[in-house]
Coordinates of C-alpha atoms in Angstrom, one line a residue:
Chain A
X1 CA 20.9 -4.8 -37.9
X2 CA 24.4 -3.3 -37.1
X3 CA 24.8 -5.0 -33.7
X4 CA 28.2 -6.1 -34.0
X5 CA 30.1 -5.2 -31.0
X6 CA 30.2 -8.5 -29.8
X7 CA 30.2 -12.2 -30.9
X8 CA 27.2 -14.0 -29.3
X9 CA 27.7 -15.4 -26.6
X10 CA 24.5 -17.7 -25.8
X11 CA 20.8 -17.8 -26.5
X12 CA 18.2 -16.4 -24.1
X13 CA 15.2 -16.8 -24.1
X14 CA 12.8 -13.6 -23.5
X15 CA 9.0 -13.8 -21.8
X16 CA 7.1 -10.4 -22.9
X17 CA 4.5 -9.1 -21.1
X18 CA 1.9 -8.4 -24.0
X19 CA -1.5 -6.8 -24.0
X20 CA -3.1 -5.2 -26.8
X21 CA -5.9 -2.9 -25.5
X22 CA -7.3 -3.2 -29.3
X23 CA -7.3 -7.1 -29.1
X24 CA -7.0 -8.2 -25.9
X25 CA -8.9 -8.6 -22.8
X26 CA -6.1 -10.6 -20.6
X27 CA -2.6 -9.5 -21.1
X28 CA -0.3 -12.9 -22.6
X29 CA 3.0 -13.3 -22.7
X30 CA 5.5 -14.2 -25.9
X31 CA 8.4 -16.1 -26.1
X32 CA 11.4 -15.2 -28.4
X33 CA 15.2 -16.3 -28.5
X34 CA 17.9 -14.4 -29.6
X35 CA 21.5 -14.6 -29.4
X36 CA 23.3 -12.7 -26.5
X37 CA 26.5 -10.4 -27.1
X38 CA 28.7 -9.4 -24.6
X39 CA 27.6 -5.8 -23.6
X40 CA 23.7 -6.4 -25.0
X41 CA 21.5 -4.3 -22.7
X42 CA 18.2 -5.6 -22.1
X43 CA 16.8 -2.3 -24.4
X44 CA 19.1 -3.8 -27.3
X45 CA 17.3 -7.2 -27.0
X46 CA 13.8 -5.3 -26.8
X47 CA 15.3 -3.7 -30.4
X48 CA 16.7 -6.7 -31.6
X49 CA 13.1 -8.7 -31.1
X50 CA 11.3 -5.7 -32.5
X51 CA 13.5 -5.6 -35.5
X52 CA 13.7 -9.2 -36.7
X53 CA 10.8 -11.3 -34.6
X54 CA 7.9 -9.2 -33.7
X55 CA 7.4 -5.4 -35.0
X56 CA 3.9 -5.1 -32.9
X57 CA 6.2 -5.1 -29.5
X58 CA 5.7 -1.7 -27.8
X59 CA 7.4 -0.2 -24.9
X60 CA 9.1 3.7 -24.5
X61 CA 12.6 4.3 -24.7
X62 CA 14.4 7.4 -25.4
X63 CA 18.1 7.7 -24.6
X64 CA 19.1 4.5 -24.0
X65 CA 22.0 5.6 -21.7
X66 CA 20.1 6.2 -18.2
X67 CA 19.6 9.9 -18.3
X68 CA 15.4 9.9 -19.6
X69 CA 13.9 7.2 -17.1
X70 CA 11.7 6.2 -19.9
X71 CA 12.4 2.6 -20.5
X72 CA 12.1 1.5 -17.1
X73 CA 10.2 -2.1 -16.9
X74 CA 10.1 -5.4 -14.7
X75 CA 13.1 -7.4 -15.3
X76 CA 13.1 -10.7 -13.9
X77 CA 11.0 -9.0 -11.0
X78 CA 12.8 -6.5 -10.3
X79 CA 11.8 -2.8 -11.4
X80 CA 15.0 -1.6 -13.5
X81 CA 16.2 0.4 -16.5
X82 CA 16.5 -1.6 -19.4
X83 CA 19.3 0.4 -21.0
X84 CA 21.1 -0.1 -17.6
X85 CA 20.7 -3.9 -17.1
X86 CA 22.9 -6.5 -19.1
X87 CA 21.6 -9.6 -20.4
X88 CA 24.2 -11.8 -19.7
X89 CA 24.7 -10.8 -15.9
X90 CA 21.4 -11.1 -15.3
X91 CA 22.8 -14.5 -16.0
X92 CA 19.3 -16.5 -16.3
X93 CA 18.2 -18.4 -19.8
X94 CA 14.9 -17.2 -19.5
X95 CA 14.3 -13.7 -18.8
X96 CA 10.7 -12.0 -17.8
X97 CA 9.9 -8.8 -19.0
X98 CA 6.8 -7.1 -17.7
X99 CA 5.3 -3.7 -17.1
X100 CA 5.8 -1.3 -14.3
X101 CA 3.5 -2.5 -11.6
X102 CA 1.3 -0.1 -9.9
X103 CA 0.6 1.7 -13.1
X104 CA -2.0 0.7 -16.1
X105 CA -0.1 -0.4 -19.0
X106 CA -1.4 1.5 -22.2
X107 CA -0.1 -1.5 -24.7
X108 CA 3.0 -4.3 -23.6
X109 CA 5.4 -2.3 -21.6
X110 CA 4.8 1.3 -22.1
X111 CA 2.5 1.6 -18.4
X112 CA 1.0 5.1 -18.1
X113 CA 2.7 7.0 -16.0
X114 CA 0.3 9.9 -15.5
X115 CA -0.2 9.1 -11.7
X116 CA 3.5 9.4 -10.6
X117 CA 3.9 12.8 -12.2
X118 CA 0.2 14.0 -10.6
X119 CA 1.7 13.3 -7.2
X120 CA 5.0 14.8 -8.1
X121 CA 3.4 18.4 -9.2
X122 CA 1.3 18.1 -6.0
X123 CA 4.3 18.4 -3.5
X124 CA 5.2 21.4 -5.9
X125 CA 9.0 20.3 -7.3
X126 CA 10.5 23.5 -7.5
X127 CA 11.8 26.3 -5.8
X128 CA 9.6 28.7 -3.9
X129 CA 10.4 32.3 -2.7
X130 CA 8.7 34.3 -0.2
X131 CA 9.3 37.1 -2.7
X132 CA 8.7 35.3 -6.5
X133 CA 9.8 38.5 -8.7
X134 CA 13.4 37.0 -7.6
X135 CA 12.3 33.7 -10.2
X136 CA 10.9 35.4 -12.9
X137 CA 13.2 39.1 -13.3
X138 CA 14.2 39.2 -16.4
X139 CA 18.1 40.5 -16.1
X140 CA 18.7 39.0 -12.4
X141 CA 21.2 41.0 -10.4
X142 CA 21.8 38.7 -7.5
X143 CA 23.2 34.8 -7.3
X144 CA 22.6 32.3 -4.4
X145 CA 25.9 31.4 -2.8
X146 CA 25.8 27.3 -1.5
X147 CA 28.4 25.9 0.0
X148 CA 29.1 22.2 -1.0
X149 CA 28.0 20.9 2.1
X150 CA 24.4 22.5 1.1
X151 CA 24.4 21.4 -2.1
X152 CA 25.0 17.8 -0.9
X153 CA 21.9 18.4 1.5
X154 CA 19.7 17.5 -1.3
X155 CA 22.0 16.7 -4.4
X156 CA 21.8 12.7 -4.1
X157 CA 18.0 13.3 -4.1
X158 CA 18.4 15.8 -7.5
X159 CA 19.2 13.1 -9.3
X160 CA 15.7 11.4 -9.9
X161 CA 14.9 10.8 -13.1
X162 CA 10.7 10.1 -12.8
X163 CA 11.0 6.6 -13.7
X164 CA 8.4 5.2 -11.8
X165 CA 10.8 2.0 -10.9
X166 CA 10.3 3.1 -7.0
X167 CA 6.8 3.6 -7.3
X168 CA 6.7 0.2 -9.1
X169 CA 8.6 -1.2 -5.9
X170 CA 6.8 0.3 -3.2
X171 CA 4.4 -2.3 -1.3
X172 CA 2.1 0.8 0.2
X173 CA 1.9 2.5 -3.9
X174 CA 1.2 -1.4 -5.0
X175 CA -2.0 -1.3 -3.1
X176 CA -2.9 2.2 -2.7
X177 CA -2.6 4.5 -5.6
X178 CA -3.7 7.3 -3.9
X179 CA -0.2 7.4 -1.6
X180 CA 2.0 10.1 -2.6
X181 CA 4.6 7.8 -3.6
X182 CA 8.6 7.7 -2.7
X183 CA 9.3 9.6 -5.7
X184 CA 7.2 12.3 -4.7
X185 CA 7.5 12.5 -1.1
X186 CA 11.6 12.5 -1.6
X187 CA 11.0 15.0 -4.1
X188 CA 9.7 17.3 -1.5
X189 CA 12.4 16.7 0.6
X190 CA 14.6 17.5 -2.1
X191 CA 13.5 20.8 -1.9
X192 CA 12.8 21.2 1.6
X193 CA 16.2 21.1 2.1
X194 CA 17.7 23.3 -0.6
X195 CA 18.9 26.5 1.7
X196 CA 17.3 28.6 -1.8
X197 CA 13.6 27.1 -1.2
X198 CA 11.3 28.9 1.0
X199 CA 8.6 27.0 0.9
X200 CA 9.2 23.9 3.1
X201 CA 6.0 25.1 5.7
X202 CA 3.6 24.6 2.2
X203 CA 5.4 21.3 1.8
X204 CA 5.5 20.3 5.1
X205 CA 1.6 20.7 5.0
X206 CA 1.2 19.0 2.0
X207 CA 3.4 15.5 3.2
X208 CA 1.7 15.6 6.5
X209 CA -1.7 13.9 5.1
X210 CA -3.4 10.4 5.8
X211 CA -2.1 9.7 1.9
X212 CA 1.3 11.1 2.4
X213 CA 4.6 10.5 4.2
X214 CA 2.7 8.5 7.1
X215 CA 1.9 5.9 4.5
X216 CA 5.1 4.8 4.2
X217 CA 6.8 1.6 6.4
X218 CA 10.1 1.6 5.5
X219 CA 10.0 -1.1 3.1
X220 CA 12.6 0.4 1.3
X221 CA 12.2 -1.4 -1.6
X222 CA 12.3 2.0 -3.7
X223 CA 15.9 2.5 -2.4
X224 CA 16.7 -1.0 -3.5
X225 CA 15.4 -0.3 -6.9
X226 CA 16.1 3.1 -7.7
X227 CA 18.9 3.4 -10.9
X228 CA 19.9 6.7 -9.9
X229 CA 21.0 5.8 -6.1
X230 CA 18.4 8.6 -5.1
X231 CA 17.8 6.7 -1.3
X232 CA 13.6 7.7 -1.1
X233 CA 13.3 6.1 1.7
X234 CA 16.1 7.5 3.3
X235 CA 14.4 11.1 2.3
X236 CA 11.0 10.0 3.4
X237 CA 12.3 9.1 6.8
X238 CA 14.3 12.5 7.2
X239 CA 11.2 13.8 6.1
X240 CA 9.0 12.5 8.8
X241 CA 11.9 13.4 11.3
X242 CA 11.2 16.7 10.5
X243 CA 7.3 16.9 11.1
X244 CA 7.7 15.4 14.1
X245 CA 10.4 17.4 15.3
X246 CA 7.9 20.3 14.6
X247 CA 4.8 19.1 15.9
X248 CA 7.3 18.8 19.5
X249 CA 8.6 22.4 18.9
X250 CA 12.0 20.9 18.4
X251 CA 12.6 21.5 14.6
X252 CA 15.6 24.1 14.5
X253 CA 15.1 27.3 12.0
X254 CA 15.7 26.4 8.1
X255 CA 19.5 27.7 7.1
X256 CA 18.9 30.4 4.0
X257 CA 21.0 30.8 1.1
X258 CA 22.9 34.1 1.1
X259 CA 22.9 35.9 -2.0
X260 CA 25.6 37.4 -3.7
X261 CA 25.8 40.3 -6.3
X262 CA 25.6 38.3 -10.1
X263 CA 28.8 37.4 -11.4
X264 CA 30.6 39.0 -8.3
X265 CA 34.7 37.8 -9.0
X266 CA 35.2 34.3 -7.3
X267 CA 37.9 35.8 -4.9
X268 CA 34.9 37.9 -2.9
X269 CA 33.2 34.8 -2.5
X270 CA 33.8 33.5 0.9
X271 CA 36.1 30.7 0.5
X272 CA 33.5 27.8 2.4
X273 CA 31.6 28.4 -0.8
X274 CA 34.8 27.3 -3.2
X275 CA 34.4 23.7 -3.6
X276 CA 38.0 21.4 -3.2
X277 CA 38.8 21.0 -6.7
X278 CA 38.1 24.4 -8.0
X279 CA 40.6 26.3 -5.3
X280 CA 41.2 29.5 -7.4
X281 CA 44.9 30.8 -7.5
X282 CA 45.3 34.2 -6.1
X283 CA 46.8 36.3 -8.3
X284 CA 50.3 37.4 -7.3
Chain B
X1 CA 0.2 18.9 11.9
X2 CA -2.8 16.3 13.7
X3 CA -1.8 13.2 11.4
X4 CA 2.0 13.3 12.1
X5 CA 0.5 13.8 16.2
X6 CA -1.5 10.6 15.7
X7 CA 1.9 8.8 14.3
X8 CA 4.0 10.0 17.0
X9 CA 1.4 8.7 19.5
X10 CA 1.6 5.6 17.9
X11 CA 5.7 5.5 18.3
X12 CA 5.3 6.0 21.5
X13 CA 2.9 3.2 22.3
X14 CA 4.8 0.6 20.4
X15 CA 7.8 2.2 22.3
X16 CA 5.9 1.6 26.0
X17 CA 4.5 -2.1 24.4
X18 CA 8.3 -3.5 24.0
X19 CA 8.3 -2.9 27.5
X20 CA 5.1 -3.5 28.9
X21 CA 4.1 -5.8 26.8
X22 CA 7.4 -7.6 27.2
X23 CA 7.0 -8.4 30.7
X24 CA 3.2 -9.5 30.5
X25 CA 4.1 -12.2 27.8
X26 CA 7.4 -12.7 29.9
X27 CA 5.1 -13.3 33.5
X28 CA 2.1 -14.6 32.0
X29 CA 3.6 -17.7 29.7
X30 CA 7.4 -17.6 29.8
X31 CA 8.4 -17.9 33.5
X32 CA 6.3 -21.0 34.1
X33 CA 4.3 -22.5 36.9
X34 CA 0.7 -23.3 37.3
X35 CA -1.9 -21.9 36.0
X36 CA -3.1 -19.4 38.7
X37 CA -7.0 -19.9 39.8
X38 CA -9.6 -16.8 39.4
X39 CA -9.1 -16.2 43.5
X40 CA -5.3 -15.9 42.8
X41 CA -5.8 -13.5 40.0
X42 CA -7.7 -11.4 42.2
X43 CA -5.7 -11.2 45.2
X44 CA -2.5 -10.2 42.4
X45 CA -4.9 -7.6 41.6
X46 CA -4.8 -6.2 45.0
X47 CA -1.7 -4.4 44.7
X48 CA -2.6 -1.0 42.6
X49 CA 0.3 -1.1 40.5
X50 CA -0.9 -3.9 38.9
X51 CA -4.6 -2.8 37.4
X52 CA -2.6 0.2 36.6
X53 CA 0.0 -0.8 34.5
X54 CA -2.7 -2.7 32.9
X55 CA -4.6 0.3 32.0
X56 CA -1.7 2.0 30.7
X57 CA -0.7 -1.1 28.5
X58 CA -4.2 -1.9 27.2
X59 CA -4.5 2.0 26.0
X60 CA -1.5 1.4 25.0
X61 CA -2.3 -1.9 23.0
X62 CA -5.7 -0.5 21.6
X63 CA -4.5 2.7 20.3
X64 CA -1.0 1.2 18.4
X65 CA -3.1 -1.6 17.1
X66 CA -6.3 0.3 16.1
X67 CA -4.1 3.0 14.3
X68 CA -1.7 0.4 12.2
X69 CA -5.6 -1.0 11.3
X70 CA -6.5 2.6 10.5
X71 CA -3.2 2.7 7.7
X72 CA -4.2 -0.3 6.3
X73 CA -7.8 0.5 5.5
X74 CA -6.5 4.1 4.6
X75 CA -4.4 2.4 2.0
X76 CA -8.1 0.8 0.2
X77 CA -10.4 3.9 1.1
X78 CA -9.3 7.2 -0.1
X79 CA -12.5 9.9 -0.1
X80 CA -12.5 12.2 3.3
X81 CA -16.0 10.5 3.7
X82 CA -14.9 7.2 4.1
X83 CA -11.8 7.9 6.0
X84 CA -13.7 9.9 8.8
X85 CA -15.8 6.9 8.9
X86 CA -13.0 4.6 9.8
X87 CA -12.1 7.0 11.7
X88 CA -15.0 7.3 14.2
X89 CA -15.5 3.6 13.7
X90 CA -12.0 2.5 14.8
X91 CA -12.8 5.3 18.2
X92 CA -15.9 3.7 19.2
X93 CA -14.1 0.1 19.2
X94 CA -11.7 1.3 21.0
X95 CA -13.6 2.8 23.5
X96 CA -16.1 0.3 24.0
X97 CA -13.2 -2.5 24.0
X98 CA -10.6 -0.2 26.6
X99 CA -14.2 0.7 29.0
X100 CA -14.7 -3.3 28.6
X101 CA -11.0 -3.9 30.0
X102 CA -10.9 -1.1 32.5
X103 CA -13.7 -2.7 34.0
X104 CA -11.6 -6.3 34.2
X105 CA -8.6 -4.2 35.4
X106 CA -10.5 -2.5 38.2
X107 CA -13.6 -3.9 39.4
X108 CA -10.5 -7.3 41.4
X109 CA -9.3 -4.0 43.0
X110 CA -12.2 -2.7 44.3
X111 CA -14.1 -5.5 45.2
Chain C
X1 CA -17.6 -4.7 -33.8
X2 CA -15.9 -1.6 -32.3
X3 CA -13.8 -2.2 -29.5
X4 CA -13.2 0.3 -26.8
X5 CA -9.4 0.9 -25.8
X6 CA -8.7 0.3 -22.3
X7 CA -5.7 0.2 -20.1
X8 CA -5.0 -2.9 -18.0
X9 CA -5.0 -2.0 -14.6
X10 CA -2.3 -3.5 -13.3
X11 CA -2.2 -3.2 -9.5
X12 CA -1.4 -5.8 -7.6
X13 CA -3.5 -5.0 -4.6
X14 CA -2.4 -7.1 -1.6
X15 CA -1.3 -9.4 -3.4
X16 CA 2.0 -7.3 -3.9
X17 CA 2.4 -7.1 0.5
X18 CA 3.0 -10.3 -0.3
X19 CA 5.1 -10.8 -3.7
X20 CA 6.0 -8.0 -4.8
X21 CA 8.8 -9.0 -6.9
X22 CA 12.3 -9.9 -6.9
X23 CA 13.1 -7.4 -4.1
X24 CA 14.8 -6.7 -0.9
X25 CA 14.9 -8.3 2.5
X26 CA 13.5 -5.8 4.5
X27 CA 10.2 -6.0 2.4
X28 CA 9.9 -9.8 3.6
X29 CA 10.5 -7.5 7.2
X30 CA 7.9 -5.5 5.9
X31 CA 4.8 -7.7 5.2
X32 CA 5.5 -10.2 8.5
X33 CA 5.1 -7.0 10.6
X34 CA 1.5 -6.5 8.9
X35 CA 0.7 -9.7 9.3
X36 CA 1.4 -10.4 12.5
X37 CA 0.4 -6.7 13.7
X38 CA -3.1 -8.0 12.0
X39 CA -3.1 -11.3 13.7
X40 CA -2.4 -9.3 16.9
X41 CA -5.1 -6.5 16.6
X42 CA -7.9 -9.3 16.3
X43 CA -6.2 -11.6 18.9
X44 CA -6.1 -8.6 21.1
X45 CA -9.8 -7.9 20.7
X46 CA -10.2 -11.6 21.8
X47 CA -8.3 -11.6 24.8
X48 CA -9.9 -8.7 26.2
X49 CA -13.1 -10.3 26.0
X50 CA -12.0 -13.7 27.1
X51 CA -9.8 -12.2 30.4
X52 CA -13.0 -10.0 30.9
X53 CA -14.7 -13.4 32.2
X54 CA -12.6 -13.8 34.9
X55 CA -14.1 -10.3 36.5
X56 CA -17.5 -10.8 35.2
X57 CA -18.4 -14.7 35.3
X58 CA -15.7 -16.8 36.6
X59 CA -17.6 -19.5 35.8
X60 CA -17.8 -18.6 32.1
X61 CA -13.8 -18.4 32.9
X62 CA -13.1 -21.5 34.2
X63 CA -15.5 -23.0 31.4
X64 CA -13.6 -21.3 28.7
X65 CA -10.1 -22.1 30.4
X66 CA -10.9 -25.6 30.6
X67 CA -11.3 -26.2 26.4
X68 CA -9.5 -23.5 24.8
X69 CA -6.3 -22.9 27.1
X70 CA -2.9 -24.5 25.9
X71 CA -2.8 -26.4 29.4
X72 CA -6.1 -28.3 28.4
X73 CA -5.0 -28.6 24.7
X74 CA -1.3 -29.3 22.6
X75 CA -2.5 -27.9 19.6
X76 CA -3.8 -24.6 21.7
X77 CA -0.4 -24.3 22.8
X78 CA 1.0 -24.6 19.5
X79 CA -1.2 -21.5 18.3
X80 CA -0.4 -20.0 21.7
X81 CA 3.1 -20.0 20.6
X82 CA 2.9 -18.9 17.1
X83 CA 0.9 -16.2 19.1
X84 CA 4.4 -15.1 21.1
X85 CA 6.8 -15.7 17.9
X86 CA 4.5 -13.1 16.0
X87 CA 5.0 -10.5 19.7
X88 CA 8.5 -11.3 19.9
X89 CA 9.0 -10.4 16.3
X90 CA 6.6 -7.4 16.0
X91 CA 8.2 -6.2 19.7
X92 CA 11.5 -6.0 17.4
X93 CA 11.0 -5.4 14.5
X94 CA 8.4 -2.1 15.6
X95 CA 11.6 -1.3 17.7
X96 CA 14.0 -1.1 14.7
X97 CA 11.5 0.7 12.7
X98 CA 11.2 3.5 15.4
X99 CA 14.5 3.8 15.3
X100 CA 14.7 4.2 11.8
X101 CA 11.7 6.2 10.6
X102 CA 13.1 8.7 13.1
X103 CA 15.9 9.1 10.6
X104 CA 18.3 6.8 12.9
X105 CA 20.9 4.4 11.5
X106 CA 19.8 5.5 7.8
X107 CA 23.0 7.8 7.2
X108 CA 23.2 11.3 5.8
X109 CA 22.4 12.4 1.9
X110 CA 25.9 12.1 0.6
X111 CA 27.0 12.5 -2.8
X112 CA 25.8 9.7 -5.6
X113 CA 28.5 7.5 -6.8
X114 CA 28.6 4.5 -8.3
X115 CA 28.5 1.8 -7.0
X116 CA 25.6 3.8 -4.7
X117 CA 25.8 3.2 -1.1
X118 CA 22.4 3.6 0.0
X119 CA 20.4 3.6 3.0
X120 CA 19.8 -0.4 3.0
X121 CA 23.5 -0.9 3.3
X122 CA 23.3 1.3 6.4
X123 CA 20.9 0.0 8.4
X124 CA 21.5 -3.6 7.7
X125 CA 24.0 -3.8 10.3
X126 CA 21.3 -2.5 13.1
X127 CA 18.4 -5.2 11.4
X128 CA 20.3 -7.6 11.9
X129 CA 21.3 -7.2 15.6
X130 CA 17.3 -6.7 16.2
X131 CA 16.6 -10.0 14.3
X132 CA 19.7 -11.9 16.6
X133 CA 18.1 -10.5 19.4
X134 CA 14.5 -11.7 18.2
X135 CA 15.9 -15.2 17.6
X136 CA 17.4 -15.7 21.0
X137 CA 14.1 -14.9 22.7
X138 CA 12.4 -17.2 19.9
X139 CA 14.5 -19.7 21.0
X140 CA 13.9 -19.0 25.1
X141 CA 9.9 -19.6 24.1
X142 CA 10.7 -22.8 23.0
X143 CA 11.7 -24.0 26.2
X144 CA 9.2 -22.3 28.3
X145 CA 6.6 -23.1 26.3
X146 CA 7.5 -27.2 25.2
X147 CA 9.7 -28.3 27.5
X148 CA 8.5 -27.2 31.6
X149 CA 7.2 -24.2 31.6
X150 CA 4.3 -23.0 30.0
X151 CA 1.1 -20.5 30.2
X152 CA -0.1 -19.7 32.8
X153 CA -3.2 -16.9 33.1

């Protein structure tokens, strides 16, 4: 194989979670050695094994650069992307590879993930408005204007990828499959606080359920394990904030975005909206 | 909006337990001295202030602890079925256990 | 012989409270505050039951007092005091967690760059004060209950 960006630099020894639901009844593990290279992510030892030790070794990758959240898996007991975790500073001589807990596992590492994304559609991940001809027109006339401070309302939380390491984490998900989960439940805070969403009371309604943001202690394993630096449990608890504040009559009205006339030239737009580094230059 | 009512209520138990609950382990096993006889409990009993604190702290007590019980068996039974039967199972151990204690609390006070 | 494809079901049930993996500290917060919140429920259920004597029977009472109370036994004493260690660290620890799960001490959403600073950072600060405090009553019930002191009822 072309690996040769680095000279090895010492043997490890991998333990692989295997189960063969055409063979097996107990899942097994296998050992294999190979040689470590400086900058060998644990996905390139996965390939490595695959290619040279043992073709039957399954698991899901796509990417390999921490955008797809496909290859995430157990590493040493801690939920993690492959591509994203080095071999040598993980600095162990025997490294454990297993499955995403909390989920079955279809064959060795690949788990099915079919329960994460159920929960995910059910808070309804996407934008909702009052009037929904504004989502679907055709030639849309009219922008939403956010300022940055909006957008970084919910951005951190944008950023989830889906790949299930949270869930794997989360003590209350490790017992109870039927909780929402802390991908799901910061997913509808995600949009519960976009200033475009108006569909937060839905949402709201949706969370507030024996299964759903109640669930949740605080744990915060999922923020501990989360590749992406999304914080669920910090959107769970904001989250919970809310519907409390609600239930007392406290919560304060939702801000809404304003909307602006499509491709309207940057100099009408109200300058809170321009973020720092793209201060346009009036023209003389 | 009744589950997030239920967790608020049991905030503010566990909130009134640090306090209450604080001072009965702080009276009854940290500040020392003999044990007090059954006569001695019952003249402390006179005062009103103390069967009611009590029932405040043991509604208190049952509600926080029969509602973290309630998550936990939430977490194994999913179906509405089973979960309003936990739920009306949890209420009438409650009840029966805080009647029980009112009882204790009062009957020094009246007697 | 044809086999049927199945997925392993990999749950770990409560065995995950427990180990859940190589993961933070506040998960070890996490599964002592069930514990003890258990132990306390049941114990709770007991001590209603058992104080109840003292209205209804005080015979039963002083019958009861004289086998199972830590003055008549050491090894009573003992569980008595495990019994305080689990209040004093479920009194605050539940008072951190109020805090937090009302969105205290947690921080605001804020852009994500790397290295992330996340909520655990935040609050760690704020744990640890609540476990300081914890320790130095820990360390009060050790005098009152094994040197002078003691339970009373």
């Amino acid at each position: 194989m072309g690996y040769d960006m680095g000279k090895p630099v010492k043997k490890v020894k991998f333990r692989v979670f295997r189960y063969d639901p055409e063979r097996d009844d107990k899942p097994h593990y296998s050992e294999y050695t190979i040689e470590a290279w400086k900058g060998m992510s644990v996905l390139d030892a996965l390939n490595e094994i695959k290619a040279d030790q043992d073709p039957t070794l399954s698991w899901r990758q796509s990417c390999r650069m921490g955008v797809c959240g496909s290859c995430a898996m157990v590493i040493n007991g801690k939920p993690a992307l492959a591509c994203q975790t080095q071999v040598l500073k993980l600095d162990t001589d025997v490294i454990t590879i297993e499955p995403l807990k909390s989920f079955p596992v279809i064959k060795d590492l690949a788990p099915d993930l079919q329960n994460l994304f159920r929960h995910h559609t059910h808070v309804k991940p996407y934008i909702i408005r009052e009037n929904e001809e504004e989502l679907t027109e055709e030639e849309p006339t009219e922008e939403f204007l956010q300022s940055p401070e909006e957008l970084e309302a919910f951005l951190q939380f944008s950023y989830c990828i889906k790949c299930g390491a949270c869930v794997s984490a989360c003590p209350v998900s490790q017992s109870d499959p039927e909780f929402y989960g802390p991908q799901a439940l910061a997913q509808a805070f995600r949009y519960i606080s976009d200033t475009r969403d108006e569909g937060e009371e839905i949402r709201y309604a949706i969370v507030d359920n024996p299964q759903g943001c109640w669930r949740c202690h605080f744990a915060q394993s999922c923020t501990f394990v989360c590749p992406k630096g999304v914080d669920p449990a910090m959107a769970i608890q904001y989250l919970k904030r809310d519907l409390v504040l609600m239930s007392l009559g406290m919560k304060k009205e939702k801000k809404r975005a304003q909307k602006a006339p499509l491709g309207a030239p940057t100099d009408k737009v109200p300058e809170k909206y321009i973020p720092p580094e793209f201060t346009i230059a009036k023209p003389e | 909006m009744r589950e997030g009512r239920l967790w608020l209520l049991h905030l503010i138990a566990g909130f009134l337990m640090f306090f209450l609950l604080g001072s009965h382990i702080f009276f009854m096993h940290m500040a020392g001295g003999e044990p007090l006889s059954v006569e001695e409990t019952f003249a402390r009993a006179k005062n009103i202030a103390f069967p009611l604190m009590y029932t405040i702290f043991v509604a208190a007590a049952l509600y926080h602890g029969l509602y973290g019980l309630r998550g936990i068996l939430f977490e194994r039974f999913h179906t509405p079925f089973s979960q309003k039967v936990i739920n009306w199972l949890l209420s009438f151990l409650g009840t029966v256990w805080f009647l029980y204690a009112l009882a204790t609390t009062w009957i020094p006070f009246f007697k | 012989m044809e086999r049927k494809k199945r997925h392993y079901p990999n749950f770990p049930g409560v065995v995950g409270w427990i180990y859940g993996g190589n993961l933070n500290f506040e998960r070890v917060l996490f599964l002592l505050h069930r514990i003890t919140g258990l132990a306390l429920i049941f114990y709770l259920f007991a001590h209603i039951i058992v104080v109840g004597f003292r209205a209804y029977s005080p015979q039963m009472w002083e019958m009861v007092m004289g086998r199972i109370s830590g003055h008549a036994n050491p090894v009573i004493l003992f569980f008595e005091w495990l019994l305080v260690l689990a209040v004093i660290f479920h009194m605050f620890n539940g008072m951190r967690l109020i805090f937090l799960e009302l969105g205290f001490f947690v921080g605001k959403p804020s852009r994500p760059v790397y290295p992330y600073r996340t909520s655990i950072d935040r609050q760690r600060i704020f744990t640890w004060i609540m476990m300081i405090l914890a320790s130095i009553f820990v360390i009060w019930s050790i005098f009152a209950f094994f040197m002078g002191g003691g339970s009373h009822a």
